[in-house]
GROMACS .gro file of C-alpha atoms in nm:
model
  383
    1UNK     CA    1  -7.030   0.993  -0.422
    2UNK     CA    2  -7.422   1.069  -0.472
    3UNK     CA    3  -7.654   1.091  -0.156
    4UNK     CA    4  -7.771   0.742  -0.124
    5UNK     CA    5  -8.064   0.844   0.113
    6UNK     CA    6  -8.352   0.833  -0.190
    7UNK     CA    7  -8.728   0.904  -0.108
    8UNK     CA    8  -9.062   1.041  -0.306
    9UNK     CA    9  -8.975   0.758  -0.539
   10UNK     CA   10  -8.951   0.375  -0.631
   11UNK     CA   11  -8.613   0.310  -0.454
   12UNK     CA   12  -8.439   0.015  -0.606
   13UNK     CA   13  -8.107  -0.199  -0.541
   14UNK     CA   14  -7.857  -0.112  -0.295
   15UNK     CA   15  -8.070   0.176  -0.198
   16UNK     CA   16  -8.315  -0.006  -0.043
   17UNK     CA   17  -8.348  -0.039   0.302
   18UNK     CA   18  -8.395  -0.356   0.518
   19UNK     CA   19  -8.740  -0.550   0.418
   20UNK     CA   20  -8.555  -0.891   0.390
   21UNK     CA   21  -8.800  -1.108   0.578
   22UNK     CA   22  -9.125  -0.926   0.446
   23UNK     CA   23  -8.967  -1.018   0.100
   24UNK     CA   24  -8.878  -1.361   0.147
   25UNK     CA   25  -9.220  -1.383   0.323
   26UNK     CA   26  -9.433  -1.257  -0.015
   27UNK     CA   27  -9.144  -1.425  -0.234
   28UNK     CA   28  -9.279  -1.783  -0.071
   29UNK     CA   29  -9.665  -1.664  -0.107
   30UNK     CA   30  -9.636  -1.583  -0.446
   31UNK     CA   31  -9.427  -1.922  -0.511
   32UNK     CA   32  -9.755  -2.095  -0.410
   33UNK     CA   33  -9.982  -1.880  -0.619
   34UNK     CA   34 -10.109  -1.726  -0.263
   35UNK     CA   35 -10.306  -1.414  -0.274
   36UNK     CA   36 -10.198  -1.142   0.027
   37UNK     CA   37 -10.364  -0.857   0.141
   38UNK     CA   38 -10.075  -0.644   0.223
   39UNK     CA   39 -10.177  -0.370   0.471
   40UNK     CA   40  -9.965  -0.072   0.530
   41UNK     CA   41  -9.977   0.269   0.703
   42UNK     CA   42  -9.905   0.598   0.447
   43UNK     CA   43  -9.516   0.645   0.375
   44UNK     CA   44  -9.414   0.247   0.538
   45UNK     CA   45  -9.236   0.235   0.170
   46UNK     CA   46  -9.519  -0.013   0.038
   47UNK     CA   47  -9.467   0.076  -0.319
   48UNK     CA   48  -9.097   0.060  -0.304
   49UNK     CA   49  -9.100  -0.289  -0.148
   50UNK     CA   50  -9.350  -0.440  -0.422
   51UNK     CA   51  -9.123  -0.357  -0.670
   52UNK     CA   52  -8.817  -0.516  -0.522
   53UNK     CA   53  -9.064  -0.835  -0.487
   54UNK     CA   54  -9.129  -0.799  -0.849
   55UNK     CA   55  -8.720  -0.718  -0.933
   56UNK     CA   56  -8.708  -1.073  -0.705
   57UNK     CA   57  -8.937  -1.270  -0.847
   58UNK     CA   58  -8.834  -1.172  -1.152
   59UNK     CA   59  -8.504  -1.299  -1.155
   60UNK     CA   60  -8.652  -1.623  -1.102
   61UNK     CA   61  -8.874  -1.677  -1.312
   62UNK     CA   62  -9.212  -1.521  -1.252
   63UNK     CA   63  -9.357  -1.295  -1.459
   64UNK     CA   64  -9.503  -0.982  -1.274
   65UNK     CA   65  -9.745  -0.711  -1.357
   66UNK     CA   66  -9.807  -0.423  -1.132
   67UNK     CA   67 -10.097  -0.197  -1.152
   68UNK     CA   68 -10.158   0.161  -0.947
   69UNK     CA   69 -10.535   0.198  -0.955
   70UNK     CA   70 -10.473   0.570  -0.886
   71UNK     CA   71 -10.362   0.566  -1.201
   72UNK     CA   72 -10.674   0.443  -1.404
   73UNK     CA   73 -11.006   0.709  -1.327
   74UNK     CA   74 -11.245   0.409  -1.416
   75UNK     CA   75 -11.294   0.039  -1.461
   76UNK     CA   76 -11.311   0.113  -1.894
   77UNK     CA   77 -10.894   0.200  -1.839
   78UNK     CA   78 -10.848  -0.008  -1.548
   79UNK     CA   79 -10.997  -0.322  -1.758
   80UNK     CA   80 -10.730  -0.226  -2.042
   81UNK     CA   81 -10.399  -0.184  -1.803
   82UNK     CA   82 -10.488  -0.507  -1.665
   83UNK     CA   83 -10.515  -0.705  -1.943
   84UNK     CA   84 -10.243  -0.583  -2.129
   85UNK     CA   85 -10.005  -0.534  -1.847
   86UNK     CA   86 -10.026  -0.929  -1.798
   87UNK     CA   87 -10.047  -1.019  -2.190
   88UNK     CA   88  -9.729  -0.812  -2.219
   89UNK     CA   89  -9.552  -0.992  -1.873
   90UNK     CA   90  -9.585  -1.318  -1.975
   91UNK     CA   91  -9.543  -1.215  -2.379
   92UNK     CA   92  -9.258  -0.989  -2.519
   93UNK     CA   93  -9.304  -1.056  -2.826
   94UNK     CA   94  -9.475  -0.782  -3.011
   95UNK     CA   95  -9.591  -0.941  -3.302
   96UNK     CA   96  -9.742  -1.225  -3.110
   97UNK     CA   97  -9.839  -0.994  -2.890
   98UNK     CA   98 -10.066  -0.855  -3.099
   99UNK     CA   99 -10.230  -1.161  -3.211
  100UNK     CA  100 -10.318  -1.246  -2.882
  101UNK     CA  101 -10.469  -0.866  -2.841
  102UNK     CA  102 -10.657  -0.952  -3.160
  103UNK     CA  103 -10.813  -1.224  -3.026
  104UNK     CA  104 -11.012  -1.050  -2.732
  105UNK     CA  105 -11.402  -0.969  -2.785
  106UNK     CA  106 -11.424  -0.644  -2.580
  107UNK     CA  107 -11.079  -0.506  -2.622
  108UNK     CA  108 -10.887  -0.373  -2.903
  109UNK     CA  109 -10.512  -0.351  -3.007
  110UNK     CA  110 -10.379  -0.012  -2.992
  111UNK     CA  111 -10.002   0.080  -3.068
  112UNK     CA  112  -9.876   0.373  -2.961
  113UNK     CA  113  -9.507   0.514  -3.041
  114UNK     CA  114  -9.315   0.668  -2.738
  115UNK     CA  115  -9.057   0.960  -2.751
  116UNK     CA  116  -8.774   0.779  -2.836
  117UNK     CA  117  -8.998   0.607  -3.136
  118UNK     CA  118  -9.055   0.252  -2.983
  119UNK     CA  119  -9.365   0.113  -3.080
  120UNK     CA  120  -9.564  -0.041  -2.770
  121UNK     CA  121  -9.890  -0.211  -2.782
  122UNK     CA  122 -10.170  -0.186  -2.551
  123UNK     CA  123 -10.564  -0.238  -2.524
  124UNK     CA  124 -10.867  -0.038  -2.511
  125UNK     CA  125 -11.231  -0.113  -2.478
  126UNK     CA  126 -11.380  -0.126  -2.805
  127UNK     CA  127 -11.607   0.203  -2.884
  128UNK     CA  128 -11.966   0.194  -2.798
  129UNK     CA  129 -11.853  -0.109  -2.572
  130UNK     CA  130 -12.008   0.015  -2.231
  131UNK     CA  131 -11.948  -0.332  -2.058
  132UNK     CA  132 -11.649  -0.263  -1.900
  133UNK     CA  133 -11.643  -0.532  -1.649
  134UNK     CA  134 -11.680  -0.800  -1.884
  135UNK     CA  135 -11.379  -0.688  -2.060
  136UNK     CA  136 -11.192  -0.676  -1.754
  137UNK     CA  137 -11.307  -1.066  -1.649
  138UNK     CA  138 -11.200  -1.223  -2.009
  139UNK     CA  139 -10.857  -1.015  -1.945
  140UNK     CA  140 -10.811  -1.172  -1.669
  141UNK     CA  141 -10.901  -1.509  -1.735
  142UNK     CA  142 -10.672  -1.478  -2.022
  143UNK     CA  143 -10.380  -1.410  -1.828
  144UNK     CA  144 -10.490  -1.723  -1.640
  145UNK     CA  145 -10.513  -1.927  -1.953
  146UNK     CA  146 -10.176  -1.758  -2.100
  147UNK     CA  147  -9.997  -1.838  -1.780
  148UNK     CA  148 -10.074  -2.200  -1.810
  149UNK     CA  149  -9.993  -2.247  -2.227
  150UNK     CA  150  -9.625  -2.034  -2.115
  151UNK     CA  151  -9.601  -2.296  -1.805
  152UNK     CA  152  -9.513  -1.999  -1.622
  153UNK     CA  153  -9.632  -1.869  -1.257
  154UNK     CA  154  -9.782  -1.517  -1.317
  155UNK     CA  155  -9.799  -1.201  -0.993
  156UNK     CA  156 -10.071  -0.978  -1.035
  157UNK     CA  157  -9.995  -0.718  -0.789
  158UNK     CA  158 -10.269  -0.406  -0.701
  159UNK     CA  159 -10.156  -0.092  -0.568
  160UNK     CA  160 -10.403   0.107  -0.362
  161UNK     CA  161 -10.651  -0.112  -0.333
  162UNK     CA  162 -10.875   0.044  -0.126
  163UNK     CA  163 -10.978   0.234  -0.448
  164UNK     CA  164 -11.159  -0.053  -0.626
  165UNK     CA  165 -11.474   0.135  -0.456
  166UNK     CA  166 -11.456   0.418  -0.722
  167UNK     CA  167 -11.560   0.161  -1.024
  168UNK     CA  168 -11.866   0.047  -0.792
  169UNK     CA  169 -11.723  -0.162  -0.595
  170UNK     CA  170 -11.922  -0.390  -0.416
  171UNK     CA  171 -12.092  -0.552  -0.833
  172UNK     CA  172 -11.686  -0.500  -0.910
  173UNK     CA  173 -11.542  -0.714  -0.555
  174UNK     CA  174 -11.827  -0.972  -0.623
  175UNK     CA  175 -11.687  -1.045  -1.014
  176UNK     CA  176 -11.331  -1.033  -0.899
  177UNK     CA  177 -11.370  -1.304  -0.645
  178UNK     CA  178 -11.545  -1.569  -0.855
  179UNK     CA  179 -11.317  -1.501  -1.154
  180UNK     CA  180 -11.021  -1.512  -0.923
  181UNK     CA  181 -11.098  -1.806  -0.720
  182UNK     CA  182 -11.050  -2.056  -1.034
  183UNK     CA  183 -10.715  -1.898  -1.085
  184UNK     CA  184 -10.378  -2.157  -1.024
  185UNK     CA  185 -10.145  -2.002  -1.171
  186UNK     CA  186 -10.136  -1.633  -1.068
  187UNK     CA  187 -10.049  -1.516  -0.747
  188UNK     CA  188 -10.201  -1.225  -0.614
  189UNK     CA  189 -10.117  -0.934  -0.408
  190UNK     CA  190 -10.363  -0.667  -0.302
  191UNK     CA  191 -10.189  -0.345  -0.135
  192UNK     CA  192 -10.323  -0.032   0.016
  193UNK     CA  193 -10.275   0.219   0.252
  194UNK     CA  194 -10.648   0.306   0.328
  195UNK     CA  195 -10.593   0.065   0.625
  196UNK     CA  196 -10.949   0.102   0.754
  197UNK     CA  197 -11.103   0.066   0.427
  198UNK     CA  198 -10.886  -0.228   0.305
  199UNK     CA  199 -11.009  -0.397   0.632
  200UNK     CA  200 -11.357  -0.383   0.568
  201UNK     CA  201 -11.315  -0.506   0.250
  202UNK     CA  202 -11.127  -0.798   0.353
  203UNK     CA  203 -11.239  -0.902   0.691
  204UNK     CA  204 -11.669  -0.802   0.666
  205UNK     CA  205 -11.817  -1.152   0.649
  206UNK     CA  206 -12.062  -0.982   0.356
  207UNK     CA  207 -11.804  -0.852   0.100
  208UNK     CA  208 -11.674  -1.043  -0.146
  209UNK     CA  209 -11.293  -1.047  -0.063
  210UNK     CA  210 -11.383  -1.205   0.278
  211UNK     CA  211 -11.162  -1.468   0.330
  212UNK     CA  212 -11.035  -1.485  -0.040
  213UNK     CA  213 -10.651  -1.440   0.120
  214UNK     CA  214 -10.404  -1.369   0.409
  215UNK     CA  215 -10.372  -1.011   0.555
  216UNK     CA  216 -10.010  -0.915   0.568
  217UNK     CA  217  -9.951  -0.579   0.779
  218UNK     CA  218  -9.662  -0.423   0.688
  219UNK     CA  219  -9.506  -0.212   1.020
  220UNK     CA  220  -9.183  -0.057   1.018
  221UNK     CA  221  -8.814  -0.196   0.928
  222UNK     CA  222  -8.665  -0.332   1.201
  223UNK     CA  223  -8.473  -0.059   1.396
  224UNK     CA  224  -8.093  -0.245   1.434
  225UNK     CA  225  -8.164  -0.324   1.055
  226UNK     CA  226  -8.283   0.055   0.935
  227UNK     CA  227  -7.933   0.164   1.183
  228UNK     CA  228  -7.687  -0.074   1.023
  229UNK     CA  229  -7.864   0.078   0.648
  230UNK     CA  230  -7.765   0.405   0.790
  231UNK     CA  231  -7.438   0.383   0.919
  232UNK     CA  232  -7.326   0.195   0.662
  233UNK     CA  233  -7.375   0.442   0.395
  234UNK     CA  234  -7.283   0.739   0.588
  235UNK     CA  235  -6.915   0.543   0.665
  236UNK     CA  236  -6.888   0.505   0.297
  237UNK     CA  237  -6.964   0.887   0.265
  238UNK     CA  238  -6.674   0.909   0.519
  239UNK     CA  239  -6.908   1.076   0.744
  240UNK     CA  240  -6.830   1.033   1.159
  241UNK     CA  241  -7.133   0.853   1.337
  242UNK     CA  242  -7.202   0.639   1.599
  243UNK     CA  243  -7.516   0.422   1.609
  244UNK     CA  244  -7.628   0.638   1.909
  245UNK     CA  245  -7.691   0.960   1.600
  246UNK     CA  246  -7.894   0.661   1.420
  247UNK     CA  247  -8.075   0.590   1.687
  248UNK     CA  248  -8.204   0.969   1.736
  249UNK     CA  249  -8.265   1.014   1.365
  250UNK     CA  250  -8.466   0.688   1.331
  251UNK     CA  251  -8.680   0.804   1.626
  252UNK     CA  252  -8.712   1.152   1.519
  253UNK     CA  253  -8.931   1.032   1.193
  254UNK     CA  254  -9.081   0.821   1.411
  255UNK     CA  255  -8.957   0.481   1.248
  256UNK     CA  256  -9.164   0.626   0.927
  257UNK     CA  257  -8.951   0.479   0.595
  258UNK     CA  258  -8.980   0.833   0.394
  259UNK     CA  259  -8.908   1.032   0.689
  260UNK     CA  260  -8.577   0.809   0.788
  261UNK     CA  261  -8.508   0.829   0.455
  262UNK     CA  262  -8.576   1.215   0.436
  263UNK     CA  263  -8.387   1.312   0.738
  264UNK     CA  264  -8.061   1.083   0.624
  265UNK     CA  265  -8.091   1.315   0.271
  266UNK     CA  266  -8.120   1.605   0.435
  267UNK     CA  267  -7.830   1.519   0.737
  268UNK     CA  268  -7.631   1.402   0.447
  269UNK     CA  269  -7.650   1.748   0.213
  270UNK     CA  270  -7.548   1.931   0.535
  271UNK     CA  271  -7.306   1.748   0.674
  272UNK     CA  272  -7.142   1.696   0.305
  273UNK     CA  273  -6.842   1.929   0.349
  274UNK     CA  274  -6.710   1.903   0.714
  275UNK     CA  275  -6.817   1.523   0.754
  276UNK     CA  276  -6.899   1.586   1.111
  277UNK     CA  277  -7.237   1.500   1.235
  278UNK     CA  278  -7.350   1.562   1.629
  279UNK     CA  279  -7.682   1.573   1.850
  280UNK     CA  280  -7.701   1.968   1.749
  281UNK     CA  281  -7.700   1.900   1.367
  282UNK     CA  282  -7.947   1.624   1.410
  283UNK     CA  283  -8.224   1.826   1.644
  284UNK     CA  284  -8.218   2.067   1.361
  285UNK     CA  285  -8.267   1.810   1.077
  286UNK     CA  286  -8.674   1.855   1.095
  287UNK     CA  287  -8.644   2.239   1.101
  288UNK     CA  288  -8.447   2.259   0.784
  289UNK     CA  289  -8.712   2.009   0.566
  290UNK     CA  290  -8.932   2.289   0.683
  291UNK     CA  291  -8.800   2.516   0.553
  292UNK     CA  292  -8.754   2.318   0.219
  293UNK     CA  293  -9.127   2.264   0.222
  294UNK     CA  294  -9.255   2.561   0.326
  295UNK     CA  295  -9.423   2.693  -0.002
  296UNK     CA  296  -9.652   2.331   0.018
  297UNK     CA  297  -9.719   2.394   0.352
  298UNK     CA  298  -9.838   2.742   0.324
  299UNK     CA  299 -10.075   2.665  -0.007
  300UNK     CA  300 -10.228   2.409   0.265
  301UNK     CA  301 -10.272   2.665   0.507
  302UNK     CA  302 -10.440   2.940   0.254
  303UNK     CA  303 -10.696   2.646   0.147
  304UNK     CA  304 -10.774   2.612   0.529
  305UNK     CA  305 -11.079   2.707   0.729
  306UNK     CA  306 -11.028   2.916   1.045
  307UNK     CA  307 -11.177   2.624   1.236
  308UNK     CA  308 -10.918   2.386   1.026
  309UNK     CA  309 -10.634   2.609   1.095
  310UNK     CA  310 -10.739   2.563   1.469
  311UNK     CA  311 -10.770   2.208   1.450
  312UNK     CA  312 -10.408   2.136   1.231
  313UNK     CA  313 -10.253   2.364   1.508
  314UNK     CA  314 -10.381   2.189   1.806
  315UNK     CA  315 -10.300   1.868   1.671
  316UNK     CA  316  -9.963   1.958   1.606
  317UNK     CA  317  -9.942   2.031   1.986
  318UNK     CA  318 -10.135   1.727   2.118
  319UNK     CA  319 -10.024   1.500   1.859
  320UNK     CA  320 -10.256   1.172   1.889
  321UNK     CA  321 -10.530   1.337   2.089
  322UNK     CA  322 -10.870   1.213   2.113
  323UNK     CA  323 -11.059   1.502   1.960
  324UNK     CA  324 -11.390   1.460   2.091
  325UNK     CA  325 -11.288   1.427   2.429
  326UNK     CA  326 -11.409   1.765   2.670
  327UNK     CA  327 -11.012   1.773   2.768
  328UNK     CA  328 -10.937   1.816   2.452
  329UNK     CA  329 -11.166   2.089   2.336
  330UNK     CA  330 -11.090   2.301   2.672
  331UNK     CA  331 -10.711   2.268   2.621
  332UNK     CA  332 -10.704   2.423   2.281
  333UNK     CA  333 -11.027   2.617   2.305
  334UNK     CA  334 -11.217   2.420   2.001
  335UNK     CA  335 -11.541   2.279   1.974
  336UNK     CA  336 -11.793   2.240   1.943
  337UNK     CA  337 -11.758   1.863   1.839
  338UNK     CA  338 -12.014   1.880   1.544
  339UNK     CA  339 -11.751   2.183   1.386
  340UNK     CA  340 -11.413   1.933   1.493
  341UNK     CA  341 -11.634   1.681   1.314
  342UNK     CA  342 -11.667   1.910   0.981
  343UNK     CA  343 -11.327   2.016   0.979
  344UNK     CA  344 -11.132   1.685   1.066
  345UNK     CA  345 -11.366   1.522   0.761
  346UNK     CA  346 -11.235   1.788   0.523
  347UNK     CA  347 -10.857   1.741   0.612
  348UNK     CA  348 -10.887   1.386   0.621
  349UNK     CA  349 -11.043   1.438   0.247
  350UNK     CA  350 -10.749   1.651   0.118
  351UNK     CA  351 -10.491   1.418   0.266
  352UNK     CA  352 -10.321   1.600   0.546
  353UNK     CA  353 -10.448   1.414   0.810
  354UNK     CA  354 -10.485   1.050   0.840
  355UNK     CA  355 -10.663   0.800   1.079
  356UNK     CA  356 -10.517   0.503   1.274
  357UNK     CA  357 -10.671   0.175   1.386
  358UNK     CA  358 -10.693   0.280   1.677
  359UNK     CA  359 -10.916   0.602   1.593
  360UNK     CA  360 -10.681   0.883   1.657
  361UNK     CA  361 -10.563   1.148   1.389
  362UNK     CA  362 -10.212   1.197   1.272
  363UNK     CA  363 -10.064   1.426   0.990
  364UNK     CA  364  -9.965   1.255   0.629
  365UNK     CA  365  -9.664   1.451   0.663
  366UNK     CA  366  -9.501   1.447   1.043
  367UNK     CA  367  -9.281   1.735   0.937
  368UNK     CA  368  -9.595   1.957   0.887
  369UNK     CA  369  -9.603   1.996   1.316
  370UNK     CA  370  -9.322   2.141   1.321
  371UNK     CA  371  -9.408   2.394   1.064
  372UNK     CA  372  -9.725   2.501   1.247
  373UNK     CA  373  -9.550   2.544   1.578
  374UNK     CA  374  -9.285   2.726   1.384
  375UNK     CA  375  -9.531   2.985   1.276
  376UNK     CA  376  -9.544   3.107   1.593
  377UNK     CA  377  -9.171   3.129   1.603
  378UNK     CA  378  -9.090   3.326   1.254
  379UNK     CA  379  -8.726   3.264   1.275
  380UNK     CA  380  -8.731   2.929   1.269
  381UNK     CA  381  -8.886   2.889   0.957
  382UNK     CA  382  -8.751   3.147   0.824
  383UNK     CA  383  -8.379   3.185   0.901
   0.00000   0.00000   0.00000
């Protein structure tokens, strides 16, 4: 039997973990052509519950199209995904299918062949073409017009949403809105884990997106849910476990989806052979993803500042602190708040740290504390 505990990926089917009211909740939105502002933390398995929504919807009826934006550098590729993401959702026919891409003023067919030799067809902005944002309205309002000829309900769904600002956002949020706003049939979902910046888009009285749709915040899966997940596959691995081991593995990654998921992975690769799982093997669970992770861990630390390296460690010993705060600064010996300033800007920039609504700093990856506190203890990173 394979290790059912899947993460760093689009996890699909029985795999997936709880999310049964957040997905009859969307299901329902996007039934009434709604559009959601889904709000999420980092690693709250976002991505891999939009595409059981779409794997959902699918099955009855709706067409979907998703769309990363960290996937398209600027608006000239984003404008072409778009379009021809939807074209292709609600049209699998490629002949007709490249009619309709024919018939655009801005874009152009392209066809490209994939490794097995399929042909696929796709759009590009036309070269020379520099209006960009044009193209991407008329895509748009011709999966709007598509979606009514089919008589089908269309799903537009963006992924990380927050990064519409990198195509000059605030000409880009103004566009979006009036063009989406005489849309009926396509339901839209905006997603993002930028929480701070997906709330001023959506809830500043002067941008665009205020007020265009519902803010959905997506918080963790419900704990006697994520156990029953658990214990359920690790029975079926004919593993011994009592929902008490659930509990302490559920609140050891901090009732974070990836690191559930992570620590059930790791608990079940160790446990594989003697089937026998206990408080001992679980405490230890963190230590040995350290060890796993290590080398990514240490490239982060050689790209580190001194007065980073100070910061990352005290924060892995105060998790949560307030780091302007005089107790703060005197407990770990940093400062002054100007250089925490500097250095918490640059690690929130590369990813490693994170900030909550409420203001305070965590780390991206809450296994990455117990590799800093390890350092201090060679063996148990090491061993």
């Amino acid at each position: 039997m394979q290790n059912p505990f899947k993460y760093g990926g689009i996890v699909s089917g029985p795999y997936f973990a709880g999310r049964t009211e957040e997905i009859k909740e969307l299901q329902r939105e996007m039934e009434n052509t709604s559009r959601v502002f889904l709000v999420s933390p980092r690693r709250f398995g976002k991505t891999c519950l939009l595409h059981h929504l779409m794997e959902t919807l699918t099955r009855g009826g709706t067409a979907c199209a998703y769309i990363d934006l960290n996937a398209y550098p600027d608006l000239r590729t984003f404008a072409g995904a778009l379009t021809s993401l939807t074209a292709r959702a609600l049209e699998t026919n490629t002949d007709r299918l490249l009619k309709l891409f024919a018939g655009f003023q801005r874009l152009r067919p392209k066809v490209t062949i994939d490794p097995d030799g399929n042909l696929s067809a796709g759009l590009e902005l036309a070269v020379g073409d520099k209006d960009a944002l044009s193209a991407l309205i008329e895509g748009m309002a011709h999966a709007e017009s598509l979606a009514e000829k089919k008589g089908k309900k269309l799903v537009i769904i963006i992924d990380e949403f927050s990064d519409l600002e990198k195509y000059n956002g605030r000409t880009l949020e103004k566009a979006l809105r009036a063009e989406i706003q005489k849309h009926s049939h396509i339901g839209y979902i905006f997603s993002g884990s930028e929480q701070s910046v997906m709330l001023s888009m959506i809830q500043d009285s002067k941008r665009a997106f205020y007020k265009l749709g519902r803010i959905m915040a997506l918080g963790p899966i419900q704990r006697e849910t994520y156990i029953k997940f658990i214990l359920t596959w690790l029975k079926k691995g004919g593993y011994a476990v009592s929902a008490k081991e659930g509990i302490r593995i559920i609140t050891i990654g901090e009732d974070v989806p990836y690191n559930v998921q992570r620590l059930c992975n790791t608990l079940w690769e160790a446990a594989l052979e003697s089937k026998t799982i206990d408080a001992a093997l679980i405490e230890k669970l963190p230590l040995m993803i350290v060890r796993q992770d290590s080398p990514h861990y240490e490239m982060l630390w050689q790209t580190a500042t001194a007065a980073q390296r100070l910061l990352l460690i005290a924060l892995a010993q105060d998790p949560g602190a307030l780091l302007f705060s005089k107790e703060f600064q005197m407990r770990h010996g940093i400062g002054p708040s100007s250089s925490i300033k500097a250095s918490l800007d640059s690690l929130l920039k590369k990813g490693i740290l994170y900030k909550t609504l409420e203001g305070r700093c965590l780390f991206v990856d809450r296994f990455m504390p117990y590799w800093l506190q390890g350092m201090r203890q060679p063996s148990i990173v090491s061993s």
